[in-house]
Short mmCIF file of C-alpha atoms and ligand atoms in Angstrom, two decimals:
data_model
loop_
_atom_site.label_atom_id
_atom_site.label_comp_id
_atom_site.label_asym_id
_atom_site.label_seq_id
_atom_site.Cartn_x
_atom_site.Cartn_y
_atom_site.Cartn_z
CA UNK O 1 -179.26 38.95 21.02
CA UNK O 2 -178.15 42.12 19.20
CA UNK O 3 -175.64 44.82 20.07
CA UNK O 4 -177.33 48.20 20.50
CA UNK O 5 -174.52 50.30 21.99
CA UNK O 6 -170.74 50.28 21.94
CA UNK O 7 -168.65 52.71 23.96
CA UNK O 8 -164.88 53.14 23.71
CA UNK O 9 -163.68 55.40 26.51
CA UNK O 10 -160.01 56.39 26.62
CA UNK O 11 -158.59 56.74 30.12
CA UNK O 12 -155.30 57.79 31.70
CA UNK O 13 -154.09 56.71 35.12
CA UNK O 14 -151.01 57.63 37.15
CA UNK O 15 -148.01 55.48 36.37
CA UNK O 16 -144.79 55.59 38.43
CA UNK O 17 -141.38 56.58 36.99
CA UNK O 18 -140.37 53.00 36.14
CA UNK O 19 -137.13 52.48 34.22
CA UNK O 20 -136.72 50.14 31.27
CA UNK O 21 -134.60 49.55 28.20
CA UNK O 22 -136.15 52.44 26.25
CA UNK O 23 -136.15 55.01 29.03
CA UNK O 24 -138.79 55.63 31.65
CA UNK O 25 -142.56 55.48 32.03
CA UNK O 26 -144.46 58.70 31.50
CA UNK O 27 -146.57 60.06 34.39
CA UNK O 28 -149.76 58.63 32.88
CA UNK O 29 -150.49 55.30 31.20
CA UNK O 30 -153.22 55.15 28.55
CA UNK O 31 -155.89 52.47 28.14
CA UNK O 32 -159.31 52.18 26.57
CA UNK O 33 -162.38 50.76 28.27
CA UNK O 34 -164.86 49.02 25.97
CA UNK O 35 -168.56 48.51 26.70
CA UNK O 36 -170.78 46.35 24.50
CA UNK O 37 -174.50 46.59 25.36
CA UNK O 38 -177.16 44.23 24.01
CA UNK O 39 -180.89 44.63 23.33
CA UNK O 40 -181.66 42.39 26.32
CA UNK O 41 -179.77 44.57 28.76
CA UNK O 42 -176.36 42.93 29.17
CA UNK O 43 -173.13 44.95 29.16
CA UNK O 44 -169.84 43.24 28.31
CA UNK O 45 -166.51 44.86 29.20
CA UNK O 46 -163.09 44.98 27.60
CA UNK O 47 -159.83 46.86 28.24
CA UNK O 48 -157.20 47.57 25.63
CA UNK O 49 -154.49 49.95 24.44
CA UNK O 50 -155.31 53.65 24.67
CA UNK O 51 -152.51 54.85 22.39
CA UNK O 52 -153.71 56.99 19.47
CA UNK O 53 -153.39 54.41 16.63
CA UNK O 54 -155.09 51.61 18.59
CA UNK O 55 -157.78 53.98 19.83
CA UNK O 56 -158.51 55.29 16.33
CA UNK O 57 -159.29 51.78 15.10
CA UNK O 58 -161.40 50.92 18.13
CA UNK O 59 -163.38 54.13 17.60
CA UNK O 60 -163.86 53.40 13.88
CA UNK O 61 -165.24 49.99 14.80
CA UNK O 62 -167.72 51.38 17.31
CA UNK O 63 -170.54 52.14 14.87
CA UNK O 64 -169.85 49.11 12.65
CA UNK O 65 -170.55 46.60 15.39
CA UNK O 66 -174.06 47.89 16.15
CA UNK O 67 -176.68 45.31 15.23
CA UNK O 68 -174.21 42.41 15.37
CA UNK O 69 -174.85 39.21 17.33
CA UNK O 70 -172.15 39.07 20.07
CA UNK O 71 -171.88 35.30 19.51
CA UNK O 72 -170.65 35.94 15.96
CA UNK O 73 -166.92 36.24 16.58
CA UNK O 74 -166.07 35.31 12.99
CA UNK O 75 -168.06 38.30 11.79
CA UNK O 76 -166.29 40.48 14.36
CA UNK O 77 -162.92 39.35 13.00
CA UNK O 78 -163.97 40.01 9.40
CA UNK O 79 -165.19 43.53 10.23
CA UNK O 80 -161.98 44.28 12.15
CA UNK O 81 -159.83 43.05 9.25
CA UNK O 82 -161.74 45.14 6.70
CA UNK O 83 -161.58 48.24 8.90
CA UNK O 84 -157.85 47.93 9.50
CA UNK O 85 -157.23 47.27 5.78
CA UNK O 86 -159.10 50.46 4.91
CA UNK O 87 -157.26 52.56 7.52
CA UNK O 88 -153.67 51.28 7.57
CA UNK O 89 -152.10 52.52 10.81
CA UNK O 90 -148.56 53.94 10.70
CA UNK O 91 -145.73 52.13 12.48
CA UNK O 92 -144.80 53.51 15.87
CA UNK O 93 -141.18 53.96 16.93
CA UNK O 94 -140.25 52.06 20.10
CA UNK O 95 -143.35 49.89 19.97
CA UNK O 96 -141.49 46.77 21.06
CA UNK O 97 -142.12 47.54 24.74
CA UNK O 98 -145.83 47.87 24.01
CA UNK O 99 -146.19 45.26 21.29
CA UNK O 100 -149.88 46.01 20.90
CA UNK O 101 -149.07 49.46 19.57
CA UNK O 102 -147.21 48.03 16.59
CA UNK O 103 -148.98 48.51 13.24
CA UNK O 104 -148.63 44.80 12.39
CA UNK O 105 -150.72 43.98 15.45
CA UNK O 106 -153.61 46.29 14.57
CA UNK O 107 -156.01 43.48 13.64
CA UNK O 108 -155.19 41.20 16.54
CA UNK O 109 -155.30 43.93 19.15
CA UNK O 110 -158.55 45.54 17.92
CA UNK O 111 -160.16 42.12 17.58
CA UNK O 112 -159.04 41.21 21.10
CA UNK O 113 -160.40 44.45 22.59
CA UNK O 114 -163.90 43.58 21.39
CA UNK O 115 -163.64 39.78 21.61
CA UNK O 116 -163.24 40.01 25.40
CA UNK O 117 -166.32 42.24 25.66
CA UNK O 118 -168.29 39.95 23.31
CA UNK O 119 -167.32 36.89 25.37
CA UNK O 120 -168.22 38.75 28.56
CA UNK O 121 -171.69 39.47 27.16
CA UNK O 122 -172.12 35.88 25.92
CA UNK O 123 -171.24 34.51 29.35
CA UNK O 124 -173.48 36.99 31.18
CA UNK O 125 -176.40 36.07 28.96
CA UNK O 126 -175.92 32.42 29.98
CA UNK O 127 -175.28 33.29 33.62
CA UNK O 128 -171.86 31.62 33.44
CA UNK O 129 -168.36 32.84 34.25
CA UNK O 130 -166.43 33.66 31.09
CA UNK O 131 -163.91 30.88 31.74
CA UNK O 132 -166.69 28.34 31.10
CA UNK O 133 -166.82 29.51 27.47
CA UNK O 134 -163.10 28.75 27.22
CA UNK O 135 -163.59 25.13 28.20
CA UNK O 136 -163.81 25.61 31.95
CA UNK O 137 -161.30 26.40 34.66
CA UNK O 138 -158.46 23.98 35.30
CA UNK O 139 -157.52 26.11 38.33
CA UNK O 140 -159.59 28.46 40.47
CA UNK O 141 -156.73 30.87 41.18
CA UNK O 142 -154.03 32.15 38.86
CA UNK O 143 -150.51 32.85 40.17
CA UNK O 144 -148.75 36.11 39.33
CA UNK O 145 -145.18 37.17 40.11
CA UNK O 146 -143.78 40.23 41.89
CA UNK O 147 -142.77 42.50 39.02
CA UNK O 148 -139.90 44.71 40.21
CA UNK O 149 -138.62 47.81 38.46
CA UNK O 150 -135.69 50.12 38.93
CA UNK O 151 -137.30 53.49 39.44
CA UNK O 152 -136.80 57.11 40.31
CA UNK O 153 -138.49 58.63 43.34
CA UNK O 154 -140.58 61.01 41.27
CA UNK O 155 -141.42 62.11 37.75
CA UNK O 156 -139.66 64.97 35.98
CA UNK O 157 -141.55 68.26 36.49
CA UNK O 158 -143.48 66.66 39.44
CA UNK O 159 -146.92 66.42 37.79
CA UNK O 160 -148.32 65.05 41.06
CA UNK O 161 -147.13 63.99 44.52
CA UNK O 162 -144.47 61.23 44.43
CA UNK O 163 -145.69 57.62 44.74
CA UNK O 164 -145.15 55.76 48.00
CA UNK O 165 -142.58 53.29 46.59
CA UNK O 166 -139.67 55.74 46.49
CA UNK O 167 -136.43 55.37 44.59
CA UNK O 168 -135.19 51.89 43.64
CA UNK O 169 -131.73 51.90 42.10
CA UNK O 170 -129.52 50.04 44.59
CA UNK O 171 -129.54 46.37 45.58
CA UNK O 172 -130.96 47.26 49.01
CA UNK O 173 -133.74 49.35 47.46
CA UNK O 174 -134.70 46.55 45.04
CA UNK O 175 -134.79 44.03 47.89
CA UNK O 176 -136.98 46.46 49.89
CA UNK O 177 -139.33 46.85 46.90
CA UNK O 178 -139.60 43.07 46.61
CA UNK O 179 -140.24 42.71 50.33
CA UNK O 180 -143.04 45.26 50.29
CA UNK O 181 -144.65 43.72 47.21
CA UNK O 182 -144.42 40.19 48.59
CA UNK O 183 -145.76 41.23 52.00
CA UNK O 184 -148.69 43.04 50.38
CA UNK O 185 -149.63 40.42 47.77
CA UNK O 186 -147.98 37.14 48.77
CA UNK O 187 -146.17 36.63 45.46
CA UNK O 188 -144.15 33.43 45.25
CA UNK O 189 -141.83 34.36 42.38
CA UNK O 190 -139.96 37.50 41.34
CA UNK O 191 -139.27 39.21 38.03
CA UNK O 192 -136.79 42.08 37.71
CA UNK O 193 -137.23 44.44 34.79
CA UNK O 194 -133.68 45.09 33.61
CA UNK O 195 -131.94 46.65 30.60
CA UNK O 196 -132.01 49.99 32.40
CA UNK O 197 -128.77 50.18 34.43
CA UNK O 198 -125.33 48.58 34.02
CA UNK O 199 -125.83 44.82 33.44
CA UNK O 200 -123.38 43.84 36.20
CA UNK O 201 -125.37 45.93 38.67
CA UNK O 202 -128.66 44.39 37.55
CA UNK O 203 -127.16 40.91 38.01
CA UNK O 204 -125.96 41.92 41.50
CA UNK O 205 -129.55 42.84 42.28
CA UNK O 206 -130.64 39.33 41.25
CA UNK O 207 -127.97 37.93 43.59
CA UNK O 208 -129.26 40.15 46.40
CA UNK O 209 -132.84 38.96 45.73
CA UNK O 210 -131.66 35.35 45.76
CA UNK O 211 -130.07 35.88 49.16
CA UNK O 212 -133.08 37.73 50.58
CA UNK O 213 -135.70 35.32 49.16
CA UNK O 214 -134.10 31.87 49.08
CA UNK O 215 -136.06 29.38 46.99
CA UNK O 216 -138.07 32.03 45.09
CA UNK O 217 -137.96 31.52 41.32
CA UNK O 218 -136.23 34.57 39.78
CA UNK O 219 -136.35 36.07 36.30
CA UNK O 220 -134.57 39.00 34.70
CA UNK O 221 -135.92 40.85 31.63
CA UNK O 222 -133.55 43.32 29.89
CA UNK O 223 -135.96 43.74 26.94
CA UNK O 224 -133.33 42.89 24.33
CA UNK O 225 -130.98 45.60 25.58
CA UNK O 226 -127.93 43.35 26.01
CA UNK O 227 -125.71 42.30 23.11
CA UNK O 228 -125.14 38.60 22.60
CA UNK O 229 -121.69 38.91 24.23
CA UNK O 230 -123.10 40.78 27.25
CA UNK O 231 -125.94 38.25 27.56
CA UNK O 232 -123.43 35.39 27.58
CA UNK O 233 -121.22 37.19 30.11
CA UNK O 234 -124.24 37.87 32.38
CA UNK O 235 -125.36 34.25 31.97
CA UNK O 236 -121.99 33.14 33.34
CA UNK O 237 -122.43 35.44 36.34
CA UNK O 238 -126.00 34.30 36.85
CA UNK O 239 -125.18 30.59 36.74
CA UNK O 240 -128.32 28.72 37.75
CA UNK O 241 -129.93 31.66 39.59
CA UNK O 242 -132.79 32.04 37.10
CA UNK O 243 -136.04 30.24 36.46
CA UNK O 244 -135.77 31.69 32.96
CA UNK O 245 -133.82 34.40 31.13
CA UNK O 246 -136.35 36.76 29.49
CA UNK O 247 -135.46 38.61 26.27
CA UNK O 248 -131.85 39.39 27.16
CA UNK O 249 -130.76 39.92 23.56
CA UNK O 250 -132.59 41.06 20.40
CA UNK O 251 -133.85 38.94 17.53
CA UNK O 252 -134.81 35.32 16.92
CA UNK O 253 -131.28 34.54 15.69
CA UNK O 254 -129.63 36.24 18.68
CA UNK O 255 -131.82 34.35 21.14
CA UNK O 256 -131.17 31.05 19.30
CA UNK O 257 -127.42 31.59 19.46
CA UNK O 258 -127.64 32.53 23.15
CA UNK O 259 -129.55 29.36 23.95
CA UNK O 260 -127.05 27.28 21.99
CA UNK O 261 -124.12 28.86 23.84
CA UNK O 262 -125.59 28.82 27.39
CA UNK O 263 -128.28 26.13 27.44
CA UNK O 264 -130.41 28.48 29.58
CA UNK O 265 -134.21 28.47 29.14
CA UNK O 266 -135.11 31.69 27.31
CA UNK O 267 -138.52 33.36 27.53
CA UNK O 268 -139.91 36.08 25.32
CA UNK O 269 -142.61 38.61 24.70
CA UNK O 270 -140.45 40.37 22.09
CA UNK O 271 -139.23 37.90 19.48
CA UNK O 272 -142.36 35.71 19.35
CA UNK O 273 -145.33 38.05 19.14
CA UNK O 274 -147.41 36.31 16.44
CA UNK O 275 -147.85 32.89 14.87
CA UNK O 276 -145.39 33.58 12.05
CA UNK O 277 -142.64 34.42 14.54
CA UNK O 278 -143.68 31.33 16.52
CA UNK O 279 -143.04 29.17 13.44
CA UNK O 280 -139.64 30.75 12.82
CA UNK O 281 -138.70 30.44 16.49
CA UNK O 282 -139.46 26.73 16.50
CA UNK O 283 -137.26 26.24 13.45
CA UNK O 284 -134.36 28.11 15.10
CA UNK O 285 -135.01 26.93 18.70
CA UNK O 286 -134.89 30.60 19.73
CA UNK O 287 -137.00 30.39 22.90
CA UNK O 288 -138.24 27.76 25.28
CA UNK O 289 -141.05 29.78 26.92
CA UNK O 290 -143.56 32.07 25.20
CA UNK O 291 -145.15 34.84 27.22
CA UNK O 292 -148.66 35.19 25.85
CA UNK O 293 -150.71 38.37 26.01
CA UNK O 294 -154.30 38.22 24.79
CA UNK O 295 -154.26 41.97 24.02
CA UNK O 296 -152.00 41.45 20.99
CA UNK O 297 -152.23 37.70 20.37
CA UNK O 298 -155.79 38.10 19.07
CA UNK O 299 -157.92 37.58 22.14
CA UNK O 300 -158.64 34.87 24.66
CA UNK O 301 -159.28 32.06 22.21
CA UNK O 302 -156.17 32.74 20.14
CA UNK O 303 -154.22 32.77 23.40
CA UNK O 304 -155.55 29.27 24.04
CA UNK O 305 -154.47 28.33 20.50
CA UNK O 306 -151.00 29.69 21.28
CA UNK O 307 -150.88 27.64 24.48
CA UNK O 308 -151.83 24.54 22.49
CA UNK O 309 -149.04 25.28 19.99
CA UNK O 310 -146.60 25.62 22.90
CA UNK O 311 -147.71 22.24 24.19
CA UNK O 312 -147.36 20.71 20.72
CA UNK O 313 -143.81 22.01 20.28
CA UNK O 314 -142.72 21.34 23.87
CA UNK O 315 -142.50 25.00 24.87
CA UNK O 316 -143.49 26.54 28.19
CA UNK O 317 -146.15 29.22 28.38
CA UNK O 318 -146.85 32.13 30.69
CA UNK O 319 -148.09 35.69 30.39
CA UNK O 320 -146.73 39.16 29.62
CA UNK O 321 -148.17 42.43 30.87
CA UNK O 322 -148.14 46.18 30.27
CA UNK O 323 -149.60 48.82 32.63
CA UNK O 324 -153.27 47.87 33.02
CA UNK O 325 -156.36 47.91 35.24
CA UNK O 326 -158.81 45.28 36.52
CA UNK O 327 -160.69 44.40 33.34
CA UNK O 328 -157.44 43.31 31.72
CA UNK O 329 -156.33 41.53 34.90
CA UNK O 330 -159.60 39.57 35.03
CA UNK O 331 -159.48 38.69 31.32
CA UNK O 332 -155.87 37.48 31.83
CA UNK O 333 -157.03 35.47 34.84
CA UNK O 334 -159.94 33.80 33.02
CA UNK O 335 -157.81 32.75 30.06
CA UNK O 336 -154.90 31.66 32.28
CA UNK O 337 -157.35 29.54 34.28
CA UNK O 338 -158.33 27.78 31.05
CA UNK O 339 -154.76 26.99 29.94
CA UNK O 340 -153.80 23.58 31.36
CA UNK O 341 -150.11 24.01 30.47
CA UNK O 342 -149.61 27.41 32.12
CA UNK O 343 -146.21 26.58 33.57
CA UNK O 344 -145.14 29.77 35.35
CA UNK O 345 -146.63 32.61 37.39
CA UNK O 346 -147.88 35.38 35.05
CA UNK O 347 -146.59 38.96 34.91
CA UNK O 348 -148.72 41.87 36.01
CA UNK O 349 -148.06 45.59 36.49
CA UNK O 350 -151.21 45.83 38.64
CA UNK O 351 -149.48 46.54 42.00
CA UNK O 352 -148.02 49.69 40.43
CA UNK O 353 -151.45 51.25 39.86
CA UNK O 354 -152.91 53.50 42.55
CA UNK O 355 -155.93 52.32 44.61
CA UNK O 356 -158.01 55.42 43.79
CA UNK O 357 -157.69 54.87 40.04
CA UNK O 358 -159.62 51.68 39.32
CA UNK O 359 -162.65 51.82 36.98
CA UNK O 360 -164.60 48.92 38.45
CA UNK O 361 -167.05 48.96 41.35
CA UNK O 362 -165.38 47.92 44.59
CA UNK O 363 -161.96 49.31 43.59
CA UNK O 364 -158.81 47.30 42.99
CA UNK O 365 -159.04 43.52 42.70
CA UNK O 366 -157.35 41.63 45.50
CA UNK O 367 -154.21 39.56 44.88
CA UNK O 368 -153.97 37.00 47.68
CA UNK O 369 -151.07 34.57 48.18
CA UNK O 370 -149.78 35.86 44.84
CA UNK O 371 -152.96 34.79 43.06
CA UNK O 372 -156.07 36.32 41.52
CA UNK O 373 -159.05 34.18 42.42
CA UNK O 374 -161.83 33.36 39.98
CA UNK O 375 -165.41 33.72 41.11
CA UNK O 376 -168.60 32.11 39.75
CA UNK O 377 -170.02 35.58 38.89
CA UNK O 378 -171.33 35.78 35.32
CA UNK O 379 -168.87 36.92 32.63
CA UNK O 380 -165.74 38.58 33.95
CA UNK O 381 -167.67 39.33 37.12
CA UNK O 382 -166.94 43.06 36.95
CA UNK O 383 -169.17 46.18 36.82
CA UNK O 384 -168.01 49.63 35.77
CA UNK O 385 -167.89 52.50 38.23
CA UNK O 386 -169.00 55.34 35.95
CA UNK O 387 -167.77 58.11 38.27
CA UNK O 388 -164.29 56.62 38.16
CA UNK O 389 -164.50 56.07 34.41
CA UNK O 390 -165.43 59.74 33.98
CA UNK O 391 -162.60 60.85 36.24
CA UNK O 392 -159.99 58.83 34.33
CA UNK O 393 -161.43 59.96 31.00
CA UNK O 394 -161.04 63.61 32.14
CA UNK O 395 -157.47 62.75 33.08
CA UNK O 396 -156.93 61.33 29.57
CA UNK O 397 -158.28 64.53 28.03
CA UNK O 398 -156.07 66.77 30.16
CA UNK O 399 -152.82 64.74 30.45
CA UNK O 400 -151.55 65.62 26.97
CA UNK O 401 -150.11 62.13 26.29
CA UNK O 402 -151.51 60.38 23.22
CA UNK O 403 -148.87 57.73 22.60
CA UNK O 404 -146.48 56.03 24.99
CA UNK O 405 -142.94 57.35 24.50
CA UNK O 406 -140.45 56.24 27.16
CA UNK O 407 -137.51 57.67 25.17
CA UNK O 408 -138.92 61.20 25.03
CA UNK O 409 -139.76 60.98 28.74
CA UNK O 410 -136.16 59.98 29.61
CA UNK O 411 -134.88 62.98 27.66
CA UNK O 412 -136.50 65.16 30.32
CA UNK O 413 -133.98 63.75 32.81
CA UNK O 414 -131.10 63.17 30.35
CA UNK O 415 -131.35 65.43 27.28
CA UNK O 416 -128.65 63.39 25.46
CA UNK O 417 -130.67 60.12 25.82
CA UNK O 418 -131.23 58.20 22.58
CA UNK O 419 -133.07 55.03 21.59
CA UNK O 420 -130.20 52.54 21.23
CA UNK O 421 -130.67 48.76 21.07
CA UNK O 422 -128.80 46.94 22.43
CA UNK O 423 -127.44 49.64 24.73
CA UNK O 424 -125.07 47.32 26.64
O1 GKR B 501 -143.66 48.48 31.53
O2 GKR B 501 -141.65 49.19 31.09
C1 GKR B 501 -142.52 48.32 31.07
C2 GKR B 501 -142.19 46.97 30.49
O3 GKR B 501 -140.88 46.99 29.99
C3 GKR B 501 -143.18 46.60 29.42
O4 GKR B 501 -143.28 47.66 28.51
C4 GKR B 501 -142.81 45.34 28.70
O5 GKR B 501 -143.61 45.19 27.56
O6 GKR B 501 -143.47 44.20 30.72
C5 GKR B 501 -143.05 44.09 29.46
C6 GKR B 501 -142.07 43.00 29.24
O7 GKR B 501 -142.14 41.98 29.91
O8 GKR B 501 -141.23 43.10 28.34
MG1 MG B 502 -140.63 40.93 28.82
#
C-alpha cells in the first residue's frame, strides 16, 4: 500500500467568547484536517493544530510523504524530525494554553497529525476499527466531563450573532451552564475553567456547583494563574470539594510545593507536557495525574506509552483538550478506549462547537450519558463532508486569524490587559 495523495486543509470554526487565564477566545478557532489517500483507494483522516507554525510544517510534509507505506510509522517519524530540524519554528508567546503550538512540540505534534491518519488508513485497509491496532478496546464508551467556562455573552465587534449559551460570570449563570450541558449530554463530572476572575469567586462557583450537583466529581483549572500562596488559600476554602486540583500554580517546583503543603491530588496539562518533564515531575512529586493529549504527546501510541509510564510511577491519567472537531474527538476516544488505566472522565471542548460547523458526514458526533461510543466501523469510522470542509476552509481564509492569541483578543475589551502569570 502506497500513499498517493496528502491534503492538509486549514479550517476555522466559530468559537464562543470563553474566558481563561490568558484572556478570551477569539471568534474563530483554527484546526487543520489531514487526508492521506492510498493507491488502493483508502482515505485516512487526522485533525491537528491550524495555527501558522504548525500548519507550515504540516504543509511542508505533504509532498514528502507521497510514496510512503502508511504502515511505516518509523519512517514517518524520521521524515518529520528531519523536516522540523531543517525549518526550526519560532517560539510562540502564550503557547502554554495551546501546548501544541509551542516550538518544542513541533515534532510530536506534526508526527501525531499524520500518525492518526496513517493508523486510520491501516485500520481501514484491514477492515478493523482503529482501536484494534492499539491493542483493542478495554471499554466500548469513553466518559467525558462537562467543561464549563466563564464567558461573555458575545464577542467584541460582534462578528456574528451571539451564541445561545449567553453570559456566564455569576454562580447562578455557571450552575445554569452546567445544568444545560449535563441535560444535553449526560455528563457525570464537571470541570470549571478558572484563572479568569477573582479566585474567591471561582471557588464560590465550585461551592455552588457542589450544592447543585451533589456527588458529581468536580475539578477547577486556573491554568497556573494562581500564586503558590493563593493556591494554598483556595485549597483551604475548597477543602475536599475537588476530585483533583488542575494546574493551579505554575511550574514543576510550585506544584510540588503545593502538593507537599496541601496533600491534594494535582493534575496537569501544563507542567508535564513531554517525557522529560514527566521524569522531572516524578523526581519532585509535582503531580499525581497527567492529562494526556495525543496532539502534542506524539500521537496515539506515544499516548499509550505515557499511560504506561503513569501506571509504572503510580500516577493517574486522563485527557486534556483544546477547541476541536469530530476527528480529534474520535481519535481521543479510540486511544482512551485502549488505555486500561484511564482513571477519570476526559476533557472535551466539543459541546462549545456549533452543530452546523462539523466537517464529517452526519454532523456532530453524539455524546450520550457523558460518553462517546465506539463503533466497529473501520478506522476512526468517519467520512469527510467536502461541502462542510470547503465552507470552513473559506472561513479560515476570510477570518484573518492565523495564530491563537487570547491576550490580544482580551485587549479589545480591556485595552490595558497584559499577559501576567500568575495574575492572582
Ligand atoms: O480553551 O481556554 C481554553 C483552555 O484554557 C485551553 O486552552 C487549555 O489548554 O483546556 C485546556 C486546559 O485544560 O488547560
Ligand atoms: Mg488544564
